[in-house]
């Protein structure tokens, strides 16, 4: 099998009835993969449902000679997630790839955010990714192979006005992916995150004059790379859009160390805040152990 081909591979793609997810489904199928095209088929705010979006993408794939099956379950319940993965097992006998992509928006400034607007956004983006990925992860562990992609957003990684619910859900996915990357390592399961920028129905009113230059197809190749056998990266976050492919990362600087075995005073923190925040030198820890090792160094005589 070619390292960037998908012959023999089965991909579950959530929210694949439009926007970014559709492009992943079409391209994986074009490269020989079999695809579960999941889409609830509702409106951008998460209301409603229909079969037409997933059906349309499956039709396009089949007409182009590819293999795909539609699934209309919502990612936002454990039963929905299980049914989506079961669809892959029933139709294609395995699951190698999960691209968590389904998404909705309920933007509201924090002071006005209702519990319902919080819950529906957490349910689709964050819990939905748990519900779909967990049953697939079990299959991947048994098979000793898996590729998982989560769709985060700069709204969470960097922050964006009016999106506390969405930003928190999206940053939660970074935590989920980081831990899965560690848990999946010994079974060749790689887990990565993208933060895309693309002109879709979710963003059509937000991107301004550059919208026309931000076709979803610019995001597709990076996601397919992360979903491919040739991908050696795991535990990483990529920002992608309009032809730019780059990395976000969580770095840790050297900081300032108070010697002598006593806590610093508040006044000392104020005095050294420049060193504490200085990013001139940093490392990118690969997990909790890397940070603990740095801390343990303090106590070596
Ligand atoms: P989109 O609205 O075209 O695609 C999202 C798809 O998810 C829709 O087809 C929708 O029907 C489906 N969906 C929604 N709720 C669902 C549920 N409960 N179960 C199954 N399917 C469901 O928008 P787009 O932009 O393609 O979004 C894809 C992902 O990318 C989302 O997670 C979004 O938050 C994320 N994203 C997009 C950005 C952009 O610039 N377009 C920026 C940052 C993140």
mmCIF file of C-alpha atoms and ligand atoms in Angstrom:
data_model
loop_
_atom_site.group_PDB
_atom_site.id
_atom_site.type_symbol
_atom_site.label_atom_id
_atom_site.label_comp_id
_atom_site.label_asym_id
_atom_site.label_seq_id
_atom_site.Cartn_x
_atom_site.Cartn_y
_atom_site.Cartn_z
ATOM 1 C CA UNK A 1 0.000 0.000 0.000
ATOM 2 C CA UNK A 2 1.264 3.474 -0.812
ATOM 3 C CA UNK A 3 1.906 5.568 2.269
ATOM 4 C CA UNK A 4 -0.464 8.260 1.048
ATOM 5 C CA UNK A 5 -3.011 5.922 -0.518
ATOM 6 C CA UNK A 6 -5.961 4.502 1.353
ATOM 7 C CA UNK A 7 -6.464 1.111 -0.304
ATOM 8 C CA UNK A 8 -7.848 -1.298 2.269
ATOM 9 C CA UNK A 9 -8.434 1.455 4.813
ATOM 10 C CA UNK A 10 -11.796 2.407 6.296
ATOM 11 C CA UNK A 11 -12.450 5.967 7.409
ATOM 12 C CA UNK A 12 -15.210 7.326 9.608
ATOM 13 C CA UNK A 13 -15.699 11.029 8.927
ATOM 14 C CA UNK A 14 -18.219 12.920 11.008
ATOM 15 C CA UNK A 15 -20.032 15.908 9.583
ATOM 16 C CA UNK A 16 -18.931 14.801 6.104
ATOM 17 C CA UNK A 17 -22.081 15.954 4.339
ATOM 18 C CA UNK A 18 -20.701 19.417 3.565
ATOM 19 C CA UNK A 19 -17.880 21.886 4.091
ATOM 20 C CA UNK A 20 -14.506 20.479 5.110
ATOM 21 C CA UNK A 21 -15.682 16.944 5.893
ATOM 22 C CA UNK A 22 -17.070 16.428 2.401
ATOM 23 C CA UNK A 23 -13.667 17.178 0.872
ATOM 24 C CA UNK A 24 -11.965 14.601 3.137
ATOM 25 C CA UNK A 25 -14.549 11.968 2.217
ATOM 26 C CA UNK A 26 -14.218 12.579 -1.519
ATOM 27 C CA UNK A 27 -10.426 12.539 -1.471
ATOM 28 C CA UNK A 28 -10.001 9.478 0.757
ATOM 29 C CA UNK A 29 -12.468 7.596 -1.440
ATOM 30 C CA UNK A 30 -10.666 8.787 -4.577
ATOM 31 C CA UNK A 31 -7.479 7.340 -3.130
ATOM 32 C CA UNK A 32 -9.032 3.936 -2.544
ATOM 33 C CA UNK A 33 -10.356 4.216 1.016
ATOM 34 C CA UNK A 34 -13.849 3.144 2.039
ATOM 35 C CA UNK A 35 -15.720 5.866 3.877
ATOM 36 C CA UNK A 36 -18.556 6.222 6.351
ATOM 37 C CA UNK A 37 -20.031 9.608 5.486
ATOM 38 C CA UNK A 38 -21.696 10.655 8.717
ATOM 39 C CA UNK A 39 -23.867 13.753 8.827
ATOM 40 C CA UNK A 40 -26.879 14.677 10.891
ATOM 41 C CA UNK A 41 -27.911 17.052 8.127
ATOM 42 C CA UNK A 42 -29.133 19.862 10.362
ATOM 43 C CA UNK A 43 -28.640 23.611 10.368
ATOM 44 C CA UNK A 44 -25.403 25.351 11.402
ATOM 45 C CA UNK A 45 -26.850 25.992 14.889
ATOM 46 C CA UNK A 46 -27.445 22.265 15.387
ATOM 47 C CA UNK A 47 -31.200 22.318 14.926
ATOM 48 C CA UNK A 48 -32.972 20.020 12.472
ATOM 49 C CA UNK A 49 -31.844 16.873 10.681
ATOM 50 C CA UNK A 50 -32.027 15.339 7.210
ATOM 51 C CA UNK A 51 -30.508 12.547 5.165
ATOM 52 C CA UNK A 52 -29.836 14.628 2.081
ATOM 53 C CA UNK A 53 -26.343 15.945 2.929
ATOM 54 C CA UNK A 54 -24.738 12.569 3.663
ATOM 55 C CA UNK A 55 -26.627 10.947 0.797
ATOM 56 C CA UNK A 56 -25.376 13.540 -1.676
ATOM 57 C CA UNK A 57 -21.722 12.979 -0.748
ATOM 58 C CA UNK A 58 -22.105 9.201 -0.924
ATOM 59 C CA UNK A 59 -23.684 9.623 -4.367
ATOM 60 C CA UNK A 60 -20.727 11.717 -5.530
ATOM 61 C CA UNK A 61 -18.264 9.123 -4.258
ATOM 62 C CA UNK A 62 -20.073 6.169 -5.776
ATOM 63 C CA UNK A 63 -20.518 7.931 -9.113
ATOM 64 C CA UNK A 64 -16.769 8.547 -9.159
ATOM 65 C CA UNK A 65 -16.182 4.813 -8.633
ATOM 66 C CA UNK A 66 -15.480 4.942 -4.875
ATOM 67 C CA UNK A 67 -17.003 3.138 -1.912
ATOM 68 C CA UNK A 68 -18.956 4.910 0.801
ATOM 69 C CA UNK A 69 -21.947 4.485 3.037
ATOM 70 C CA UNK A 70 -24.110 7.177 4.599
ATOM 71 C CA UNK A 71 -24.827 7.440 8.301
ATOM 72 C CA UNK A 72 -27.198 10.005 9.787
ATOM 73 C CA UNK A 73 -26.655 9.564 13.527
ATOM 74 C CA UNK A 74 -25.791 12.490 15.724
ATOM 75 C CA UNK A 75 -22.311 12.309 17.215
ATOM 76 C CA UNK A 76 -23.665 13.900 20.368
ATOM 77 C CA UNK A 77 -24.814 10.762 22.216
ATOM 78 C CA UNK A 78 -22.965 7.574 23.170
ATOM 79 C CA UNK A 79 -25.520 5.579 21.151
ATOM 80 C CA UNK A 80 -24.982 7.805 18.104
ATOM 81 C CA UNK A 81 -21.212 7.470 18.314
ATOM 82 C CA UNK A 82 -21.425 3.703 18.676
ATOM 83 C CA UNK A 83 -23.808 3.446 15.711
ATOM 84 C CA UNK A 84 -21.492 5.503 13.491
ATOM 85 C CA UNK A 85 -18.547 3.196 14.186
ATOM 86 C CA UNK A 86 -20.762 0.110 13.929
ATOM 87 C CA UNK A 87 -21.741 1.263 10.458
ATOM 88 C CA UNK A 88 -18.075 1.034 9.435
ATOM 89 C CA UNK A 89 -17.789 -2.448 10.935
ATOM 90 C CA UNK A 90 -21.056 -3.668 9.390
ATOM 91 C CA UNK A 91 -20.310 -2.399 5.898
ATOM 92 C CA UNK A 92 -16.541 -2.565 5.679
ATOM 93 C CA UNK A 93 -15.412 -4.823 8.539
ATOM 94 C CA UNK A 94 -12.956 -2.437 10.222
ATOM 95 C CA UNK A 95 -12.142 1.131 11.227
ATOM 96 C CA UNK A 96 -8.694 2.563 10.598
ATOM 97 C CA UNK A 97 -9.334 6.284 10.553
ATOM 98 C CA UNK A 98 -11.587 8.647 12.472
ATOM 99 C CA UNK A 99 -11.830 12.267 11.440
ATOM 100 C CA UNK A 100 -13.825 14.142 14.065
ATOM 101 C CA UNK A 101 -15.192 17.040 12.105
ATOM 102 C CA UNK A 102 -18.896 17.506 12.913
ATOM 103 C CA UNK A 103 -19.584 20.955 14.272
ATOM 104 C CA UNK A 104 -22.124 23.649 15.033
ATOM 105 C CA UNK A 105 -22.055 27.188 16.366
ATOM 106 C CA UNK A 106 -24.066 28.923 19.091
ATOM 107 C CA UNK A 107 -22.052 32.103 19.546
ATOM 108 C CA UNK A 108 -22.974 34.367 22.458
ATOM 109 C CA UNK A 109 -21.043 36.665 24.732
ATOM 110 C CA UNK A 110 -20.237 34.963 28.031
ATOM 111 C CA UNK A 111 -22.534 37.090 30.156
ATOM 112 C CA UNK A 112 -25.498 36.095 27.984
ATOM 113 C CA UNK A 113 -24.619 32.445 27.338
ATOM 114 C CA UNK A 114 -27.437 30.073 28.335
ATOM 115 C CA UNK A 115 -26.920 26.554 29.709
ATOM 116 C CA UNK A 116 -28.553 25.178 26.546
ATOM 117 C CA UNK A 117 -26.079 27.038 24.328
ATOM 118 C CA UNK A 118 -23.222 25.650 26.369
ATOM 119 C CA UNK A 119 -24.500 22.102 26.451
ATOM 120 C CA UNK A 120 -25.335 21.652 22.788
ATOM 121 C CA UNK A 121 -21.902 22.926 21.741
ATOM 122 C CA UNK A 122 -20.045 20.735 24.248
ATOM 123 C CA UNK A 123 -22.225 17.780 23.224
ATOM 124 C CA UNK A 124 -21.443 18.013 19.518
ATOM 125 C CA UNK A 125 -17.793 19.051 19.536
ATOM 126 C CA UNK A 126 -16.283 17.649 22.701
ATOM 127 C CA UNK A 127 -18.479 14.803 23.914
ATOM 128 C CA UNK A 128 -19.281 13.876 20.309
ATOM 129 C CA UNK A 129 -15.595 13.303 19.663
ATOM 130 C CA UNK A 130 -15.426 11.066 22.755
ATOM 131 C CA UNK A 131 -18.507 9.113 21.693
ATOM 132 C CA UNK A 132 -17.264 8.422 18.166
ATOM 133 C CA UNK A 133 -13.594 7.947 18.911
ATOM 134 C CA UNK A 134 -13.894 5.609 21.883
ATOM 135 C CA UNK A 135 -15.563 2.663 20.077
ATOM 136 C CA UNK A 136 -13.203 3.186 17.131
ATOM 137 C CA UNK A 137 -10.171 3.340 19.417
ATOM 138 C CA UNK A 138 -11.011 -0.097 20.801
ATOM 139 C CA UNK A 139 -11.074 -1.516 17.258
ATOM 140 C CA UNK A 140 -7.835 0.275 16.404
ATOM 141 C CA UNK A 141 -6.111 -1.144 19.484
ATOM 142 C CA UNK A 142 -7.130 -4.655 18.464
ATOM 143 C CA UNK A 143 -5.864 -4.029 14.922
ATOM 144 C CA UNK A 144 -2.631 -2.363 16.055
ATOM 145 C CA UNK A 145 -3.260 0.584 13.755
ATOM 146 C CA UNK A 146 -5.200 3.829 13.784
ATOM 147 C CA UNK A 147 -5.183 7.428 12.664
ATOM 148 C CA UNK A 148 -7.338 9.973 14.515
ATOM 149 C CA UNK A 149 -7.813 13.610 13.602
ATOM 150 C CA UNK A 150 -9.642 16.102 15.783
ATOM 151 C CA UNK A 151 -10.911 19.429 14.515
ATOM 152 C CA UNK A 152 -10.180 22.196 16.974
ATOM 153 C CA UNK A 153 -10.187 25.900 16.247
ATOM 154 C CA UNK A 154 -8.099 28.973 16.790
ATOM 155 C CA UNK A 155 -11.168 30.225 18.667
ATOM 156 C CA UNK A 156 -10.118 27.930 21.525
ATOM 157 C CA UNK A 157 -6.371 27.698 21.031
ATOM 158 C CA UNK A 158 -5.973 31.467 20.737
ATOM 159 C CA UNK A 159 -9.347 32.874 21.861
ATOM 160 C CA UNK A 160 -12.143 34.670 20.034
ATOM 161 C CA UNK A 161 -14.839 37.032 21.197
ATOM 162 C CA UNK A 162 -18.263 35.494 21.799
ATOM 163 C CA UNK A 163 -17.160 31.859 21.626
ATOM 164 C CA UNK A 164 -16.601 30.631 25.183
ATOM 165 C CA UNK A 165 -18.698 27.514 24.600
ATOM 166 C CA UNK A 166 -17.081 26.706 21.277
ATOM 167 C CA UNK A 167 -13.574 27.703 22.354
ATOM 168 C CA UNK A 168 -13.722 25.552 25.480
ATOM 169 C CA UNK A 169 -15.058 22.575 23.517
ATOM 170 C CA UNK A 170 -12.353 22.966 20.882
ATOM 171 C CA UNK A 171 -9.542 23.265 23.412
ATOM 172 C CA UNK A 172 -10.953 20.226 25.179
ATOM 173 C CA UNK A 173 -10.276 18.289 22.000
ATOM 174 C CA UNK A 174 -6.593 19.186 22.279
ATOM 175 C CA UNK A 175 -6.503 17.534 25.698
ATOM 176 C CA UNK A 176 -8.358 14.497 24.387
ATOM 177 C CA UNK A 177 -5.961 14.122 21.466
ATOM 178 C CA UNK A 178 -2.849 14.596 23.599
ATOM 179 C CA UNK A 179 -3.867 11.803 25.942
ATOM 180 C CA UNK A 180 -4.950 9.488 23.121
ATOM 181 C CA UNK A 181 -1.624 10.043 21.392
ATOM 182 C CA UNK A 182 0.083 8.744 24.531
ATOM 183 C CA UNK A 183 -2.387 5.900 25.157
ATOM 184 C CA UNK A 184 -2.366 4.828 21.503
ATOM 185 C CA UNK A 185 1.381 4.968 20.921
ATOM 186 C CA UNK A 186 2.126 1.302 21.497
ATOM 187 C CA UNK A 187 -0.602 0.254 19.028
ATOM 188 C CA UNK A 188 0.503 2.568 16.184
ATOM 189 C CA UNK A 189 -2.472 4.843 16.797
ATOM 190 C CA UNK A 190 -1.587 8.410 15.951
ATOM 191 C CA UNK A 191 -3.729 11.305 17.140
ATOM 192 C CA UNK A 192 -3.443 14.871 15.917
ATOM 193 C CA UNK A 193 -5.455 18.072 15.882
ATOM 194 C CA UNK A 194 -6.122 20.622 13.171
ATOM 195 C CA UNK A 195 -7.300 24.185 13.505
ATOM 196 C CA UNK A 196 -8.636 24.964 10.032
ATOM 197 C CA UNK A 197 -9.565 28.194 8.304
ATOM 198 C CA UNK A 198 -11.978 27.661 5.434
ATOM 199 C CA UNK A 199 -14.925 29.233 3.724
ATOM 200 C CA UNK A 200 -17.894 27.044 4.661
ATOM 201 C CA UNK A 201 -21.442 27.641 5.778
ATOM 202 C CA UNK A 202 -20.157 27.974 9.364
ATOM 203 C CA UNK A 203 -17.790 30.808 8.488
ATOM 204 C CA UNK A 204 -19.267 32.447 5.398
ATOM 205 C CA UNK A 205 -20.171 35.622 7.286
ATOM 206 C CA UNK A 206 -16.984 35.749 9.353
ATOM 207 C CA UNK A 207 -14.002 35.647 7.005
ATOM 208 C CA UNK A 208 -14.466 38.961 5.216
ATOM 209 C CA UNK A 209 -12.835 39.781 1.891
ATOM 210 C CA UNK A 210 -10.427 36.826 1.866
ATOM 211 C CA UNK A 211 -13.239 34.267 2.131
ATOM 212 C CA UNK A 212 -13.136 33.404 -1.562
ATOM 213 C CA UNK A 213 -9.459 32.434 -1.251
ATOM 214 C CA UNK A 214 -10.122 29.976 1.564
ATOM 215 C CA UNK A 215 -11.686 26.992 -0.165
ATOM 216 C CA UNK A 216 -11.939 23.898 2.084
ATOM 217 C CA UNK A 217 -9.784 21.997 -0.427
ATOM 218 C CA UNK A 218 -6.706 23.823 0.919
ATOM 219 C CA UNK A 219 -7.225 22.022 4.238
ATOM 220 C CA UNK A 220 -7.801 18.569 2.733
ATOM 221 C CA UNK A 221 -4.204 17.485 1.994
ATOM 222 C CA UNK A 222 -2.976 18.047 5.541
ATOM 223 C CA UNK A 223 -5.889 16.111 7.007
ATOM 224 C CA UNK A 224 -5.331 13.284 4.550
ATOM 225 C CA UNK A 225 -1.649 13.221 5.441
ATOM 226 C CA UNK A 226 -2.536 12.944 9.143
ATOM 227 C CA UNK A 227 -4.982 10.148 8.284
ATOM 228 C CA UNK A 228 -2.450 8.266 6.158
ATOM 229 C CA UNK A 229 -0.178 5.364 6.968
ATOM 230 C CA UNK A 230 2.813 7.535 6.144
ATOM 231 C CA UNK A 231 2.054 9.988 8.940
ATOM 232 C CA UNK A 232 4.721 9.655 11.627
ATOM 233 C CA UNK A 233 3.519 12.588 13.697
ATOM 234 C CA UNK A 234 1.310 12.244 16.732
ATOM 235 C CA UNK A 235 0.389 14.514 19.650
ATOM 236 C CA UNK A 236 0.578 17.591 17.424
ATOM 237 C CA UNK A 237 -1.616 20.531 16.416
ATOM 238 C CA UNK A 238 -1.623 22.065 12.949
ATOM 239 C CA UNK A 239 -3.074 25.321 11.668
ATOM 240 C CA UNK A 240 -4.160 25.151 8.062
ATOM 241 C CA UNK A 241 -5.957 27.326 5.560
ATOM 242 C CA UNK A 242 -5.589 29.103 2.221
ATOM 243 C CA UNK A 243 -2.376 27.252 1.345
ATOM 244 C CA UNK A 244 -0.550 27.771 4.644
ATOM 245 C CA UNK A 245 0.363 24.633 6.610
ATOM 246 C CA UNK A 246 1.889 25.286 10.020
ATOM 247 C CA UNK A 247 2.102 24.061 13.579
ATOM 248 C CA UNK A 248 0.705 25.286 16.858
ATOM 249 C CA UNK A 249 2.509 23.945 19.881
ATOM 250 C CA UNK A 250 2.502 24.201 23.649
ATOM 251 C CA UNK A 251 5.941 25.326 24.745
ATOM 252 C CA UNK A 252 7.441 25.662 28.188
ATOM 253 C CA UNK A 253 10.166 28.197 28.857
ATOM 254 C CA UNK A 254 13.050 27.907 31.277
ATOM 255 C CA UNK A 255 11.323 30.228 33.736
ATOM 256 C CA UNK A 256 12.900 31.539 36.895
ATOM 257 C CA UNK A 257 13.956 29.352 39.802
ATOM 258 C CA UNK A 258 13.896 30.428 43.411
ATOM 259 C CA UNK A 259 16.742 28.575 45.091
ATOM 260 C CA UNK A 260 16.997 27.582 48.736
ATOM 261 C CA UNK A 261 13.982 25.323 49.172
ATOM 262 C CA UNK A 262 11.569 28.087 50.107
ATOM 263 C CA UNK A 263 8.605 29.413 48.085
ATOM 264 C CA UNK A 264 9.109 32.772 46.422
ATOM 265 C CA UNK A 265 7.472 35.835 47.907
ATOM 266 C CA UNK A 266 4.863 37.757 45.928
ATOM 267 C CA UNK A 267 7.383 40.595 45.674
ATOM 268 C CA UNK A 268 9.955 38.214 44.142
ATOM 269 C CA UNK A 269 7.402 37.038 41.594
ATOM 270 C CA UNK A 270 6.769 40.671 40.670
ATOM 271 C CA UNK A 271 10.502 41.285 40.413
ATOM 272 C CA UNK A 272 11.143 38.234 38.191
ATOM 273 C CA UNK A 273 7.939 38.242 36.139
ATOM 274 C CA UNK A 274 9.979 39.084 33.018
ATOM 275 C CA UNK A 275 12.111 35.918 33.377
ATOM 276 C CA UNK A 276 9.054 33.845 34.297
ATOM 277 C CA UNK A 277 7.387 34.893 31.042
ATOM 278 C CA UNK A 278 10.457 35.064 28.782
ATOM 279 C CA UNK A 279 9.965 32.850 25.710
ATOM 280 C CA UNK A 280 13.445 33.260 24.238
ATOM 281 C CA UNK A 281 14.278 29.670 25.257
ATOM 282 C CA UNK A 282 11.681 26.951 25.451
ATOM 283 C CA UNK A 283 11.057 23.247 25.016
ATOM 284 C CA UNK A 284 7.971 21.429 23.770
ATOM 285 C CA UNK A 285 7.178 18.818 26.423
ATOM 286 C CA UNK A 286 5.805 15.540 25.071
ATOM 287 C CA UNK A 287 3.758 14.786 28.154
ATOM 288 C CA UNK A 288 3.510 15.234 31.895
ATOM 289 C CA UNK A 289 6.701 13.219 32.416
ATOM 290 C CA UNK A 290 8.800 15.747 30.490
ATOM 291 C CA UNK A 291 7.655 18.561 32.732
ATOM 292 C CA UNK A 292 8.152 16.523 35.893
ATOM 293 C CA UNK A 293 11.722 15.713 34.823
ATOM 294 C CA UNK A 294 12.480 19.433 34.580
ATOM 295 C CA UNK A 295 11.022 19.975 38.038
ATOM 296 C CA UNK A 296 12.956 17.006 39.429
ATOM 297 C CA UNK A 297 16.203 18.586 38.168
ATOM 298 C CA UNK A 298 15.738 21.303 40.797
ATOM 299 C CA UNK A 299 16.326 18.809 43.567
ATOM 300 C CA UNK A 300 19.460 17.199 42.183
ATOM 301 C CA UNK A 301 22.476 18.109 44.259
HETATM 302 P P1 LIG B 1 -20.020 22.777 8.043
HETATM 303 O O1 LIG B 1 -21.224 23.294 8.732
HETATM 304 O O2 LIG B 1 -20.030 22.802 6.557
HETATM 305 O O3 LIG B 1 -19.723 21.275 8.484
HETATM 306 C C1 LIG B 1 -20.087 20.746 9.716
HETATM 307 C C2 LIG B 1 -20.933 19.505 9.462
HETATM 308 O O4 LIG B 1 -21.210 18.857 10.704
HETATM 309 C C3 LIG B 1 -22.281 19.843 8.813
HETATM 310 O O5 LIG B 1 -22.416 19.140 7.595
HETATM 311 C C4 LIG B 1 -23.287 19.411 9.867
HETATM 312 O O6 LIG B 1 -24.501 18.901 9.302
HETATM 313 C C5 LIG B 1 -22.533 18.347 10.632
HETATM 314 N N1 LIG B 1 -23.035 18.153 11.995
HETATM 315 C C6 LIG B 1 -23.386 19.106 12.889
HETATM 316 N N2 LIG B 1 -23.808 18.539 14.014
HETATM 317 C C7 LIG B 1 -23.712 17.207 13.857
HETATM 318 C C8 LIG B 1 -23.962 16.097 14.690
HETATM 319 N N3 LIG B 1 -24.442 16.263 15.928
HETATM 320 N N4 LIG B 1 -23.728 14.856 14.224
HETATM 321 C C9 LIG B 1 -23.251 14.672 12.967
HETATM 322 N N5 LIG B 1 -23.004 15.704 12.123
HETATM 323 C C10 LIG B 1 -23.221 16.936 12.560
HETATM 324 O O7 LIG B 1 -18.775 23.593 8.592
HETATM 325 P P2 LIG B 1 -17.190 23.333 8.467
HETATM 326 O O8 LIG B 1 -16.564 24.646 8.521
HETATM 327 O O9 LIG B 1 -16.875 22.405 7.371
HETATM 328 O O10 LIG B 1 -16.884 22.647 9.877
HETATM 329 C C11 LIG B 1 -16.137 21.453 10.033
HETATM 330 C C12 LIG B 1 -15.410 21.509 11.353
HETATM 331 O O11 LIG B 1 -14.361 22.480 11.284
HETATM 332 C C13 LIG B 1 -16.270 21.921 12.548
HETATM 333 O O12 LIG B 1 -15.918 21.131 13.660
HETATM 334 C C14 LIG B 1 -15.892 23.361 12.780
HETATM 335 O O13 LIG B 1 -16.115 23.758 14.105
HETATM 336 C C15 LIG B 1 -14.421 23.304 12.426
HETATM 337 N N6 LIG B 1 -13.815 24.599 12.142
HETATM 338 C C16 LIG B 1 -14.084 25.221 10.961
HETATM 339 C C17 LIG B 1 -13.478 26.421 10.687
HETATM 340 C C18 LIG B 1 -13.649 27.091 9.391
HETATM 341 O O14 LIG B 1 -12.958 28.107 9.154
HETATM 342 N N7 LIG B 1 -14.538 26.606 8.507
HETATM 343 C C19 LIG B 1 -12.613 27.092 11.675
HETATM 344 C C20 LIG B 1 -12.344 26.322 12.837
HETATM 345 C C21 LIG B 1 -12.954 25.121 13.051
#
